[in-house]
Amino acid sequence: MTSYVALLRAVNVGGTGKVPMTELRAICENCGFQDVRTYIASGNVLFKADLGETVVQAKLEAQLRGYAGKPVGVAVRTGPEMAAVLAANPFREAAPNRVVAIFLKEPPPADLLDKVRGLACEEIAIGVREVYVHYPGGQADTRLKIPAASSGTARNMNTVAKLVERMSAPTSG
């Protein structure tokens, strides 16, 4: 069985995309996933499956669409992939709550940096299927726009580290 984390886009943020974590666990169990656990109420769900990533993602997106009545974006990563995202953080010296990885379904386009708008003091680096952003002044007042990452979902490095830790912890099954 492969350990996965699914990162839902725009869940429980600003009152939109409400999916209670109990419902999210039930949705994942209905997909046939095992050892389903959630982490904080922002659309992070860990589980195991005997299916490939593409099938896992498609099943989960279909179930979420049925629940929400609209598409819900999902980025799926294996345990080793999440550990690699954490290890590859190019801004390790920065406060982990000021650095995010924006998880994408596909590798970022080569011209991603050329199309960025509103860059001030932020720093951006491209990963495998992620875009790393360091917000030295925090995200509250940023005007940064990264069009190629607009369909992705961001998690700060504290959350990424906690997910990696939880994915490597023993589960009930």
JSON list of C-alpha atoms in Angstrom, two decimals, residues 89-147:
[
{"chain": "A", "resi": 89, "resn": "ASN", "atom": "CA", "xyz": [12.82, 24.00, 0.50]},
{"chain": "A", "resi": 90, "resn": "PRO", "atom": "CA", "xyz": [15.21, 26.65, -0.86]},
{"chain": "A", "resi": 91, "resn": "PHE", "atom": "CA", "xyz": [14.33, 29.06, 1.96]},
{"chain": "A", "resi": 92, "resn": "ARG", "atom": "CA", "xyz": [15.31, 26.93, 4.96]},
{"chain": "A", "resi": 93, "resn": "GLU", "atom": "CA", "xyz": [16.80, 29.91, 6.78]},
{"chain": "A", "resi": 94, "resn": "ALA", "atom": "CA", "xyz": [13.45, 31.75, 6.73]},
{"chain": "A", "resi": 95, "resn": "ALA", "atom": "CA", "xyz": [10.69, 31.30, 9.29]},
{"chain": "A", "resi": 96, "resn": "PRO", "atom": "CA", "xyz": [8.74, 28.20, 8.20]},
{"chain": "A", "resi": 97, "resn": "ASN", "atom": "CA", "xyz": [5.41, 30.01, 8.58]},
{"chain": "A", "resi": 98, "resn": "ARG", "atom": "CA", "xyz": [6.61, 32.58, 6.02]},
{"chain": "A", "resi": 99, "resn": "VAL", "atom": "CA", "xyz": [7.46, 30.01, 3.36]},
{"chain": "A", "resi": 100, "resn": "VAL", "atom": "CA", "xyz": [4.85, 28.10, 1.38]},
{"chain": "A", "resi": 101, "resn": "ALA", "atom": "CA", "xyz": [4.96, 25.34, -1.16]},
{"chain": "A", "resi": 102, "resn": "ILE", "atom": "CA", "xyz": [2.23, 25.74, -3.75]},
{"chain": "A", "resi": 103, "resn": "PHE", "atom": "CA", "xyz": [1.36, 22.21, -4.82]},
{"chain": "A", "resi": 104, "resn": "LEU", "atom": "CA", "xyz": [0.52, 21.78, -8.50]},
{"chain": "A", "resi": 105, "resn": "LYS", "atom": "CA", "xyz": [-0.78, 18.77, -10.42]},
{"chain": "A", "resi": 106, "resn": "GLU", "atom": "CA", "xyz": [1.89, 19.14, -13.12]},
{"chain": "A", "resi": 107, "resn": "PRO", "atom": "CA", "xyz": [5.43, 20.51, -13.19]},
{"chain": "A", "resi": 108, "resn": "PRO", "atom": "CA", "xyz": [5.50, 24.33, -13.29]},
{"chain": "A", "resi": 109, "resn": "PRO", "atom": "CA", "xyz": [5.86, 25.80, -16.77]},
{"chain": "A", "resi": 110, "resn": "ALA", "atom": "CA", "xyz": [9.31, 26.99, -17.77]},
{"chain": "A", "resi": 111, "resn": "ASP", "atom": "CA", "xyz": [8.08, 30.58, -18.14]},
{"chain": "A", "resi": 112, "resn": "LEU", "atom": "CA", "xyz": [6.41, 30.74, -14.70]},
{"chain": "A", "resi": 113, "resn": "LEU", "atom": "CA", "xyz": [8.78, 33.41, -13.37]},
{"chain": "A", "resi": 114, "resn": "ASP", "atom": "CA", "xyz": [8.32, 35.58, -16.48]},
{"chain": "A", "resi": 115, "resn": "LYS", "atom": "CA", "xyz": [4.59, 35.91, -15.81]},
{"chain": "A", "resi": 116, "resn": "VAL", "atom": "CA", "xyz": [4.75, 36.76, -12.09]},
{"chain": "A", "resi": 117, "resn": "ARG", "atom": "CA", "xyz": [3.16, 40.11, -11.19]},
{"chain": "A", "resi": 118, "resn": "GLY", "atom": "CA", "xyz": [3.29, 42.25, -8.07]},
{"chain": "A", "resi": 119, "resn": "LEU", "atom": "CA", "xyz": [6.63, 40.94, -6.85]},
{"chain": "A", "resi": 120, "resn": "ALA", "atom": "CA", "xyz": [8.00, 43.10, -4.05]},
{"chain": "A", "resi": 121, "resn": "CYS", "atom": "CA", "xyz": [10.17, 41.54, -1.35]},
{"chain": "A", "resi": 122, "resn": "GLU", "atom": "CA", "xyz": [8.94, 37.98, -1.95]},
{"chain": "A", "resi": 123, "resn": "GLU", "atom": "CA", "xyz": [11.25, 35.29, -3.25]},
{"chain": "A", "resi": 124, "resn": "ILE", "atom": "CA", "xyz": [10.12, 32.51, -5.59]},
{"chain": "A", "resi": 125, "resn": "ALA", "atom": "CA", "xyz": [11.74, 29.20, -6.52]},
{"chain": "A", "resi": 126, "resn": "ILE", "atom": "CA", "xyz": [10.51, 26.40, -8.74]},
{"chain": "A", "resi": 127, "resn": "GLY", "atom": "CA", "xyz": [10.32, 22.80, -7.52]},
{"chain": "A", "resi": 128, "resn": "VAL", "atom": "CA", "xyz": [9.37, 19.51, -9.16]},
{"chain": "A", "resi": 129, "resn": "ARG", "atom": "CA", "xyz": [5.57, 20.01, -9.00]},
{"chain": "A", "resi": 130, "resn": "GLU", "atom": "CA", "xyz": [5.68, 22.87, -6.53]},
{"chain": "A", "resi": 131, "resn": "VAL", "atom": "CA", "xyz": [6.41, 26.55, -6.41]},
{"chain": "A", "resi": 132, "resn": "TYR", "atom": "CA", "xyz": [8.12, 27.80, -3.25]},
{"chain": "A", "resi": 133, "resn": "VAL", "atom": "CA", "xyz": [7.39, 31.33, -2.08]},
{"chain": "A", "resi": 134, "resn": "HIS", "atom": "CA", "xyz": [9.06, 33.17, 0.78]},
{"chain": "A", "resi": 135, "resn": "TYR", "atom": "CA", "xyz": [6.93, 36.01, 2.14]},
{"chain": "A", "resi": 136, "resn": "PRO", "atom": "CA", "xyz": [9.36, 37.94, 4.42]},
{"chain": "A", "resi": 137, "resn": "GLY", "atom": "CA", "xyz": [6.61, 40.38, 5.44]},
{"chain": "A", "resi": 138, "resn": "GLY", "atom": "CA", "xyz": [3.87, 37.75, 5.63]},
{"chain": "A", "resi": 139, "resn": "GLN", "atom": "CA", "xyz": [1.07, 37.08, 3.17]},
{"chain": "A", "resi": 140, "resn": "ALA", "atom": "CA", "xyz": [-1.53, 39.52, 4.48]},
{"chain": "A", "resi": 141, "resn": "ASP", "atom": "CA", "xyz": [-0.49, 42.52, 2.38]},
{"chain": "A", "resi": 142, "resn": "THR", "atom": "CA", "xyz": [1.18, 40.84, -0.57]},
{"chain": "A", "resi": 143, "resn": "ARG", "atom": "CA", "xyz": [0.20, 41.77, -4.10]},
{"chain": "A", "resi": 144, "resn": "LEU", "atom": "CA", "xyz": [2.07, 38.81, -5.57]},
{"chain": "A", "resi": 145, "resn": "LYS", "atom": "CA", "xyz": [0.28, 36.99, -8.40]},
{"chain": "A", "resi": 146, "resn": "ILE", "atom": "CA", "xyz": [1.64, 33.77, -9.88]},
{"chain": "A", "resi": 147, "resn": "PRO", "atom": "CA", "xyz": [-0.76, 32.90, -12.72]}
]
